[in-house]
């Protein structure tokens, strides 16, 4: 029996899933939110039941302790040494990591060095790594990077057309994100296509954050996020690609600071900014159906941005075998998938299977046999990839 915990430590949250790796089933999962507050929220799912409690959790150390105490208390594990491996999701691995690695002092130093590239993420990840190391010293730890899958991109797709020294001297380039999800989903599609030697796939990860990746022969060839997750398509609250001069205009004419501008682009834009209603596609859709014009426009822009990238990646790849939709919107929102596919039907020869799209559940094909490109819905499972890499690298 080998138990592995997949951990995603954010600035004020700690998400976890505990796996029994013999059959890869999730024993328990949950999240500690609002770390640092007196009214932090701890939610744990176990045996089909969900329990939530509100309590003070001053730092990530207490969050980890709370989680581990609960595992013992509920007899989910008899002893903490039952947990043999800890897999940490790390947002930014820079150009150092093209695959997952066992965490040692050198890996920690590199994650720390990369904090300027992911200030909201890499710092909290390190706190999470150290907290678990202290709590379960017997367990091995592995880092699984969101950027690793995209390290296969050719320079023509990751170098920004700004003076080259900004790349060589300051590491400013496209890194991409959601790599673990793009990897998992594209591998599932390759399996479903019957493992062809060569396959070109476009993965549309549409969640609160969203990105598209062009996958060539199982490797990332291009992706829509950039130096940070702000680039690419329109998202829940992020603007995605816009003219960089908007930044200067806001600074010069509106007297906004760099921090205010970037916060506006990250937290107040996207579906929320355009609709004025919400960053959640379900709320925006409900408002659009009631006749809210800005909500209707927000959905139209969202879908158009995805179409733009599918078009770009189709030409970049030459031909496309399959498109896959994943994450919160990609998996659950049949009307978004329908609208996007309807817009590209004529250009691509895609023939959507409306019934499978609307009424089907889980992983499935949503195009008819005569469709020139197969389209799939693939529920993503980043935690499973983290747990598998942890098991493999620790030889468990
Ligand atoms: P994150 O990027 O936070 O991991 P998720 O992949 O969980 O995001 O996606 C969350 C988003 O998915 C929500 O904000 C919402 O817009 C969308 N979503 C979830 N369920 C549905 C649904 N049934 N219909 C439409 N959109 C949905």
Short mmCIF file of C-alpha atoms and ligand atoms in Angstrom, two decimals:
data_model
loop_
_atom_site.label_atom_id
_atom_site.label_comp_id
_atom_site.label_asym_id
_atom_site.label_seq_id
_atom_site.Cartn_x
_atom_site.Cartn_y
_atom_site.Cartn_z
CA UNK A 1 0.00 0.00 0.00
CA UNK A 2 1.50 3.33 -0.90
CA UNK A 3 -0.20 6.58 -0.06
CA UNK A 4 0.74 9.80 -1.79
CA UNK A 5 -0.58 13.29 -1.18
CA UNK A 6 -0.82 15.82 -4.02
CA UNK A 7 -0.52 19.37 -2.70
CA UNK A 8 -1.27 22.74 -4.24
CA UNK A 9 -0.19 25.54 -1.90
CA UNK A 10 -1.48 29.00 -2.88
CA UNK A 11 -0.89 32.34 -1.19
CA UNK A 12 -3.75 31.82 1.27
CA UNK A 13 -4.89 28.30 0.55
CA UNK A 14 -3.74 24.70 0.64
CA UNK A 15 -5.48 22.15 -1.57
CA UNK A 16 -4.80 18.44 -1.20
CA UNK A 17 -5.76 15.00 -2.50
CA UNK A 18 -4.61 11.82 -0.80
CA UNK A 19 -4.24 8.86 -3.18
CA UNK A 20 -3.97 5.12 -2.59
CA UNK A 21 -1.61 4.45 -5.47
CA UNK A 22 -2.23 0.69 -5.73
CA UNK A 23 -5.44 1.46 -7.62
CA UNK A 24 -5.00 5.25 -7.96
CA UNK A 25 -8.15 6.06 -6.00
CA UNK A 26 -8.63 9.28 -4.07
CA UNK A 27 -9.02 8.48 -0.36
CA UNK A 28 -9.75 12.02 0.72
CA UNK A 29 -9.46 15.55 -0.64
CA UNK A 30 -10.01 19.05 0.60
CA UNK A 31 -8.81 22.59 1.04
CA UNK A 32 -7.79 25.03 3.76
CA UNK A 33 -8.82 28.52 2.64
CA UNK A 34 -8.20 31.99 4.10
CA UNK A 35 -4.91 30.96 5.74
CA UNK A 36 -3.74 33.87 7.91
CA UNK A 37 -7.25 34.68 9.11
CA UNK A 38 -9.12 33.94 12.34
CA UNK A 39 -11.96 32.53 10.29
CA UNK A 40 -10.09 30.24 7.93
CA UNK A 41 -12.20 27.49 6.36
CA UNK A 42 -11.22 23.84 6.33
CA UNK A 43 -13.16 21.53 4.03
CA UNK A 44 -12.50 17.81 3.80
CA UNK A 45 -14.28 15.17 1.70
CA UNK A 46 -14.13 11.59 2.94
CA UNK A 47 -16.37 8.55 2.44
CA UNK A 48 -18.80 10.53 0.30
CA UNK A 49 -19.29 13.17 3.01
CA UNK A 50 -18.13 16.77 3.06
CA UNK A 51 -17.23 18.45 6.36
CA UNK A 52 -16.49 22.13 6.79
CA UNK A 53 -15.22 23.98 9.82
CA UNK A 54 -14.21 27.57 10.48
CA UNK A 55 -11.22 28.17 12.75
CA UNK A 56 -8.10 30.34 13.09
CA UNK A 57 -5.22 29.13 10.86
CA UNK A 58 -2.33 31.63 11.22
CA UNK A 59 0.14 30.14 8.69
CA UNK A 60 0.66 27.29 6.22
CA UNK A 61 2.40 25.31 9.02
CA UNK A 62 -0.84 25.21 11.01
CA UNK A 63 -2.80 24.41 7.84
CA UNK A 64 -0.59 21.36 7.18
CA UNK A 65 -0.84 20.32 10.85
CA UNK A 66 -4.63 20.70 10.77
CA UNK A 67 -4.86 18.51 7.70
CA UNK A 68 -2.54 15.82 9.08
CA UNK A 69 -4.21 15.80 12.53
CA UNK A 70 -7.55 15.31 10.80
CA UNK A 71 -6.20 12.38 8.77
CA UNK A 72 -5.15 10.66 12.03
CA UNK A 73 -8.30 11.66 13.94
CA UNK A 74 -10.56 10.22 11.24
CA UNK A 75 -8.32 7.14 11.02
CA UNK A 76 -7.78 7.85 7.31
CA UNK A 77 -4.13 7.02 8.03
CA UNK A 78 -2.92 5.12 11.13
CA UNK A 79 0.38 6.92 11.23
CA UNK A 80 1.82 9.81 9.22
CA UNK A 81 4.60 7.52 8.01
CA UNK A 82 1.86 5.77 5.95
CA UNK A 83 2.20 8.75 3.61
CA UNK A 84 5.25 7.85 1.55
CA UNK A 85 5.32 10.70 -0.91
CA UNK A 86 4.29 14.33 -1.27
CA UNK A 87 3.81 15.79 -4.73
CA UNK A 88 3.85 19.57 -4.90
CA UNK A 89 2.34 21.54 -7.76
CA UNK A 90 4.76 24.35 -8.66
CA UNK A 91 3.56 27.09 -11.02
CA UNK A 92 6.90 28.35 -12.32
CA UNK A 93 9.90 26.15 -13.10
CA UNK A 94 11.51 28.61 -15.54
CA UNK A 95 13.92 27.08 -18.06
CA UNK A 96 15.42 24.85 -15.33
CA UNK A 97 12.84 22.08 -15.33
CA UNK A 98 11.42 20.21 -18.31
CA UNK A 99 10.05 17.42 -16.11
CA UNK A 100 9.17 16.68 -12.50
CA UNK A 101 12.03 16.28 -10.00
CA UNK A 102 12.71 15.02 -6.48
CA UNK A 103 12.95 18.06 -4.22
CA UNK A 104 16.35 18.75 -2.66
CA UNK A 105 18.06 21.94 -1.49
CA UNK A 106 19.12 22.86 -5.04
CA UNK A 107 15.53 22.49 -6.37
CA UNK A 108 14.26 24.65 -3.50
CA UNK A 109 16.89 27.28 -4.29
CA UNK A 110 15.76 27.38 -7.94
CA UNK A 111 12.07 27.64 -7.01
CA UNK A 112 13.07 30.55 -4.76
CA UNK A 113 15.16 32.17 -7.49
CA UNK A 114 12.11 32.04 -9.77
CA UNK A 115 9.85 33.95 -7.33
CA UNK A 116 10.09 37.18 -9.40
CA UNK A 117 8.52 35.29 -12.35
CA UNK A 118 5.62 34.00 -10.21
CA UNK A 119 5.42 36.19 -7.11
CA UNK A 120 1.94 35.01 -6.11
CA UNK A 121 2.78 31.33 -6.40
CA UNK A 122 6.39 30.20 -5.96
CA UNK A 123 6.74 31.79 -2.50
CA UNK A 124 3.69 29.98 -1.08
CA UNK A 125 4.80 26.74 -2.79
CA UNK A 126 8.09 26.88 -0.84
CA UNK A 127 6.23 27.48 2.41
CA UNK A 128 4.11 24.41 1.62
CA UNK A 129 7.18 22.29 0.81
CA UNK A 130 8.88 23.25 4.09
CA UNK A 131 5.72 22.75 6.15
CA UNK A 132 5.24 19.18 4.88
CA UNK A 133 8.95 18.41 5.23
CA UNK A 134 8.74 19.39 8.89
CA UNK A 135 5.49 17.50 9.50
CA UNK A 136 6.42 14.21 7.74
CA UNK A 137 10.24 14.01 7.58
CA UNK A 138 10.07 10.35 6.49
CA UNK A 139 8.24 11.13 3.22
CA UNK A 140 9.94 11.98 -0.08
CA UNK A 141 8.86 15.08 -1.95
CA UNK A 142 8.53 15.78 -5.67
CA UNK A 143 7.97 19.06 -7.55
CA UNK A 144 5.64 18.96 -10.57
CA UNK A 145 5.90 22.14 -12.62
CA UNK A 146 3.07 23.80 -14.57
CA UNK A 147 5.67 25.06 -17.02
CA UNK A 148 7.59 21.80 -17.60
CA UNK A 149 5.38 20.44 -20.42
CA UNK A 150 5.90 23.65 -22.41
CA UNK A 151 9.70 23.47 -22.33
CA UNK A 152 9.50 21.59 -25.64
CA UNK A 153 8.30 24.73 -27.47
CA UNK A 154 10.69 25.90 -30.19
CA UNK A 155 12.31 29.33 -29.65
CA UNK A 156 10.23 30.85 -32.47
CA UNK A 157 7.21 30.24 -30.24
CA UNK A 158 8.60 31.40 -26.90
CA UNK A 159 10.91 34.32 -27.66
CA UNK A 160 9.15 37.70 -27.45
CA UNK A 161 9.98 40.11 -30.28
CA UNK A 162 11.59 42.62 -27.91
CA UNK A 163 15.37 43.24 -27.58
CA UNK A 164 16.98 39.81 -27.18
CA UNK A 165 18.92 40.87 -24.08
CA UNK A 166 15.70 40.84 -22.05
CA UNK A 167 15.61 37.10 -22.68
CA UNK A 168 19.31 36.38 -22.16
CA UNK A 169 19.81 38.73 -19.20
CA UNK A 170 16.42 38.62 -17.48
CA UNK A 171 14.77 35.35 -18.63
CA UNK A 172 11.79 37.23 -20.08
CA UNK A 173 10.07 34.78 -22.44
CA UNK A 174 6.90 32.76 -22.82
CA UNK A 175 6.74 29.91 -20.29
CA UNK A 176 3.06 28.96 -20.47
CA UNK A 177 1.03 27.35 -17.70
CA UNK A 178 -1.52 24.56 -17.03
CA UNK A 179 1.17 22.22 -18.42
CA UNK A 180 0.13 19.29 -16.22
CA UNK A 181 -3.44 19.57 -17.52
CA UNK A 182 -2.39 19.96 -21.18
CA UNK A 183 -0.12 16.93 -20.78
CA UNK A 184 -2.80 14.76 -19.16
CA UNK A 185 -5.53 15.73 -21.63
CA UNK A 186 -3.35 15.37 -24.74
CA UNK A 187 -2.16 11.93 -23.56
CA UNK A 188 -5.77 10.83 -23.04
CA UNK A 189 -6.62 12.02 -26.55
CA UNK A 190 -3.63 10.17 -28.01
CA UNK A 191 -4.91 7.01 -26.25
CA UNK A 192 -8.42 7.60 -27.59
CA UNK A 193 -7.08 8.13 -31.11
CA UNK A 194 -5.43 4.71 -30.82
CA UNK A 195 -1.90 5.89 -30.04
CA UNK A 196 -0.94 7.12 -33.50
CA UNK A 197 2.75 7.77 -33.99
CA UNK A 198 2.12 11.31 -35.08
CA UNK A 199 -0.82 13.34 -33.88
CA UNK A 200 -1.62 17.02 -33.70
CA UNK A 201 -3.97 18.08 -30.94
CA UNK A 202 -5.29 21.40 -29.71
CA UNK A 203 -6.19 21.41 -26.02
CA UNK A 204 -8.52 24.13 -24.75
CA UNK A 205 -8.25 24.34 -20.95
CA UNK A 206 -11.11 26.69 -20.12
CA UNK A 207 -11.46 27.22 -16.38
CA UNK A 208 -11.40 30.41 -14.31
CA UNK A 209 -7.93 30.66 -15.80
CA UNK A 210 -7.71 29.41 -19.37
CA UNK A 211 -5.14 28.50 -21.98
CA UNK A 212 -4.85 26.67 -25.28
CA UNK A 213 -1.94 24.49 -26.31
CA UNK A 214 -0.91 23.15 -29.70
CA UNK A 215 0.44 19.63 -29.06
CA UNK A 216 2.57 18.01 -31.75
CA UNK A 217 3.53 14.32 -31.35
CA UNK A 218 2.73 14.44 -27.65
CA UNK A 219 4.79 17.58 -27.00
CA UNK A 220 3.80 21.19 -26.42
CA UNK A 221 4.54 23.19 -29.57
CA UNK A 222 2.89 26.48 -28.65
CA UNK A 223 0.70 27.77 -25.84
CA UNK A 224 -1.37 30.85 -25.16
CA UNK A 225 -0.17 31.89 -21.70
CA UNK A 226 3.10 33.78 -21.54
CA UNK A 227 5.64 34.99 -19.03
CA UNK A 228 2.68 34.84 -16.65
CA UNK A 229 -0.88 33.48 -16.83
CA UNK A 230 -2.15 36.92 -17.87
CA UNK A 231 -1.56 36.30 -21.58
CA UNK A 232 -3.73 34.53 -24.13
CA UNK A 233 -7.50 34.16 -24.11
CA UNK A 234 -9.96 36.20 -22.08
CA UNK A 235 -10.53 34.55 -18.68
CA UNK A 236 -12.80 34.90 -15.64
CA UNK A 237 -11.08 38.06 -14.40
CA UNK A 238 -7.95 38.30 -16.60
CA UNK A 239 -7.94 40.24 -19.85
CA UNK A 240 -5.61 37.97 -21.84
CA UNK A 241 -3.79 39.50 -24.83
CA UNK A 242 -4.18 43.26 -25.21
CA UNK A 243 -2.05 46.05 -26.70
CA UNK A 244 0.81 46.62 -24.21
CA UNK A 245 0.35 50.39 -24.68
CA UNK A 246 -2.90 50.24 -22.73
CA UNK A 247 -0.62 49.95 -19.70
CA UNK A 248 1.20 53.18 -20.55
CA UNK A 249 -2.06 54.97 -21.36
CA UNK A 250 -3.52 54.08 -17.97
CA UNK A 251 -0.34 55.11 -16.15
CA UNK A 252 0.06 58.41 -18.00
CA UNK A 253 -3.55 59.52 -18.31
CA UNK A 254 -5.32 57.90 -15.40
CA UNK A 255 -2.51 58.22 -12.86
CA UNK A 256 -2.65 54.54 -12.00
CA UNK A 257 0.36 52.77 -10.47
CA UNK A 258 1.89 49.66 -12.06
CA UNK A 259 0.37 47.60 -9.26
CA UNK A 260 -3.11 49.08 -9.80
CA UNK A 261 -2.95 48.47 -13.53
CA UNK A 262 -1.77 44.89 -13.30
CA UNK A 263 -4.36 44.17 -10.59
CA UNK A 264 -7.03 45.57 -12.93
CA UNK A 265 -5.81 43.30 -15.75
CA UNK A 266 -5.61 40.24 -13.47
CA UNK A 267 -8.59 40.62 -11.16
CA UNK A 268 -11.11 43.04 -12.63
CA UNK A 269 -11.07 42.24 -16.34
CA UNK A 270 -12.19 39.30 -18.47
CA UNK A 271 -15.75 38.01 -18.09
CA UNK A 272 -16.16 40.07 -14.92
CA UNK A 273 -14.83 43.29 -16.39
CA UNK A 274 -16.82 43.22 -19.62
CA UNK A 275 -20.11 41.90 -18.19
CA UNK A 276 -19.98 43.80 -14.90
CA UNK A 277 -21.86 40.79 -13.51
CA UNK A 278 -19.42 38.05 -12.51
CA UNK A 279 -16.33 36.10 -13.52
CA UNK A 280 -18.30 32.86 -13.35
CA UNK A 281 -19.56 31.73 -16.74
CA UNK A 282 -22.79 30.38 -15.18
CA UNK A 283 -23.73 33.83 -13.81
CA UNK A 284 -22.75 35.59 -17.03
CA UNK A 285 -24.84 33.14 -19.06
CA UNK A 286 -27.87 33.65 -16.77
CA UNK A 287 -27.56 37.44 -17.16
CA UNK A 288 -27.14 37.11 -20.94
CA UNK A 289 -30.34 35.06 -21.12
CA UNK A 290 -32.17 37.81 -19.25
CA UNK A 291 -31.10 40.23 -21.98
CA UNK A 292 -28.02 41.83 -20.35
CA UNK A 293 -26.12 43.16 -23.40
CA UNK A 294 -22.73 43.39 -21.69
CA UNK A 295 -23.05 39.80 -20.50
CA UNK A 296 -23.87 38.74 -24.07
CA UNK A 297 -20.84 40.67 -25.33
CA UNK A 298 -18.57 39.11 -22.70
CA UNK A 299 -19.52 35.60 -23.84
CA UNK A 300 -19.02 36.57 -27.48
CA UNK A 301 -15.53 37.94 -26.82
CA UNK A 302 -14.65 34.90 -24.70
CA UNK A 303 -15.68 32.49 -27.46
CA UNK A 304 -14.00 34.57 -30.19
CA UNK A 305 -10.69 34.55 -28.36
CA UNK A 306 -10.77 30.76 -28.19
CA UNK A 307 -11.65 30.61 -31.91
CA UNK A 308 -8.68 32.92 -32.66
CA UNK A 309 -6.27 30.52 -30.99
CA UNK A 310 -7.79 27.41 -32.55
CA UNK A 311 -7.34 29.11 -35.93
CA UNK A 312 -3.77 30.14 -35.19
CA UNK A 313 -2.80 26.69 -33.92
CA UNK A 314 -4.49 24.92 -36.83
CA UNK A 315 -2.26 26.83 -39.25
CA UNK A 316 0.81 26.40 -37.04
CA UNK A 317 0.28 22.63 -36.83
CA UNK A 318 -0.58 22.20 -40.51
CA UNK A 319 -3.33 19.73 -39.77
CA UNK A 320 -5.27 18.91 -36.63
CA UNK A 321 -6.39 15.40 -35.61
CA UNK A 322 -8.34 16.39 -32.53
CA UNK A 323 -9.46 19.26 -30.33
CA UNK A 324 -10.10 18.65 -26.63
CA UNK A 325 -12.07 20.78 -24.18
CA UNK A 326 -11.27 20.59 -20.47
CA UNK A 327 -11.56 22.39 -17.06
CA UNK A 328 -14.62 24.07 -15.48
CA UNK A 329 -16.05 25.71 -18.60
CA UNK A 330 -14.58 23.28 -21.13
CA UNK A 331 -16.02 20.26 -19.31
CA UNK A 332 -19.36 21.67 -18.18
CA UNK A 333 -20.50 24.37 -20.53
CA UNK A 334 -22.11 22.74 -23.57
CA UNK A 335 -23.22 26.07 -25.04
CA UNK A 336 -19.65 27.46 -25.05
CA UNK A 337 -18.40 24.33 -26.82
CA UNK A 338 -21.31 24.46 -29.24
CA UNK A 339 -20.80 28.15 -30.08
CA UNK A 340 -17.05 27.76 -30.60
CA UNK A 341 -17.45 24.69 -32.83
CA UNK A 342 -20.29 26.31 -34.79
CA UNK A 343 -18.02 29.28 -35.57
CA UNK A 344 -15.29 27.00 -37.01
CA UNK A 345 -17.47 24.37 -38.68
CA UNK A 346 -17.20 25.77 -42.18
CA UNK A 347 -13.44 26.29 -42.04
CA UNK A 348 -12.60 22.94 -40.43
CA UNK A 349 -15.22 20.42 -41.57
CA UNK A 350 -16.08 19.65 -37.94
CA UNK A 351 -19.49 17.98 -37.57
CA UNK A 352 -20.69 18.30 -34.01
CA UNK A 353 -22.76 15.56 -32.39
CA UNK A 354 -25.22 17.86 -30.59
CA UNK A 355 -26.65 15.09 -28.42
CA UNK A 356 -23.23 13.92 -27.17
CA UNK A 357 -22.23 17.53 -26.57
CA UNK A 358 -25.35 18.48 -24.63
CA UNK A 359 -26.47 15.31 -22.92
CA UNK A 360 -23.32 13.19 -22.59
CA UNK A 361 -21.33 12.97 -19.37
CA UNK A 362 -17.61 12.84 -18.63
CA UNK A 363 -14.92 11.83 -21.11
CA UNK A 364 -16.40 11.52 -24.60
CA UNK A 365 -16.28 12.24 -28.31
CA UNK A 366 -18.67 15.04 -29.31
CA UNK A 367 -18.32 14.92 -33.09
CA UNK A 368 -19.96 12.64 -35.66
CA UNK A 369 -17.97 9.97 -37.55
CA UNK A 370 -17.86 12.10 -40.73
CA UNK A 371 -16.22 15.02 -38.86
CA UNK A 372 -12.83 15.97 -40.36
CA UNK A 373 -11.48 16.70 -36.86
CA UNK A 374 -12.48 14.73 -33.77
CA UNK A 375 -13.52 16.82 -30.78
CA UNK A 376 -13.40 15.40 -27.25
CA UNK A 377 -14.42 16.47 -23.77
CA UNK A 378 -11.73 15.25 -21.37
CA UNK A 379 -12.09 15.95 -17.64
CA UNK A 380 -8.62 17.01 -16.53
CA UNK A 381 -6.84 15.40 -13.57
CA UNK A 382 -3.74 17.35 -12.63
CA UNK A 383 -3.57 15.77 -9.16
CA UNK A 384 -3.35 12.27 -10.64
CA UNK A 385 -0.39 13.33 -12.81
CA UNK A 386 1.28 14.81 -9.70
CA UNK A 387 0.69 11.59 -7.72
CA UNK A 388 1.94 9.37 -10.59
CA UNK A 389 5.12 11.43 -11.05
CA UNK A 390 5.73 11.33 -7.29
CA UNK A 391 5.37 7.54 -7.20
CA UNK A 392 7.64 7.09 -10.23
CA UNK A 393 10.40 9.42 -9.07
CA UNK A 394 10.44 8.10 -5.50
CA UNK A 395 10.32 4.46 -6.71
CA UNK A 396 7.30 3.72 -4.50
P1 LIG B 1 -9.72 27.04 -11.93
O1 LIG B 1 -9.01 27.76 -13.03
O2 LIG B 1 -9.98 27.85 -10.72
O3 LIG B 1 -9.15 25.65 -11.63
P2 LIG B 1 -12.04 25.57 -12.89
O4 LIG B 1 -11.42 24.73 -13.93
O5 LIG B 1 -12.53 24.91 -11.64
O6 LIG B 1 -11.16 26.82 -12.53
O7 LIG B 1 -13.27 26.36 -13.58
C1 LIG B 1 -14.09 27.18 -12.83
C2 LIG B 1 -15.06 27.88 -13.75
O8 LIG B 1 -15.78 26.92 -14.52
C3 LIG B 1 -16.15 28.65 -13.02
O9 LIG B 1 -15.70 29.93 -12.69
C4 LIG B 1 -17.26 28.67 -14.04
O10 LIG B 1 -17.10 29.81 -14.88
C5 LIG B 1 -17.05 27.45 -14.88
N1 LIG B 1 -18.08 26.42 -14.68
C6 LIG B 1 -18.12 25.45 -13.75
N2 LIG B 1 -19.23 24.70 -13.89
C7 LIG B 1 -19.91 25.21 -14.94
C8 LIG B 1 -21.14 24.89 -15.62
N3 LIG B 1 -21.90 23.86 -15.21
N4 LIG B 1 -21.49 25.66 -16.67
C9 LIG B 1 -20.73 26.69 -17.09
N5 LIG B 1 -19.57 27.04 -16.51
C10 LIG B 1 -19.16 26.31 -15.45
#
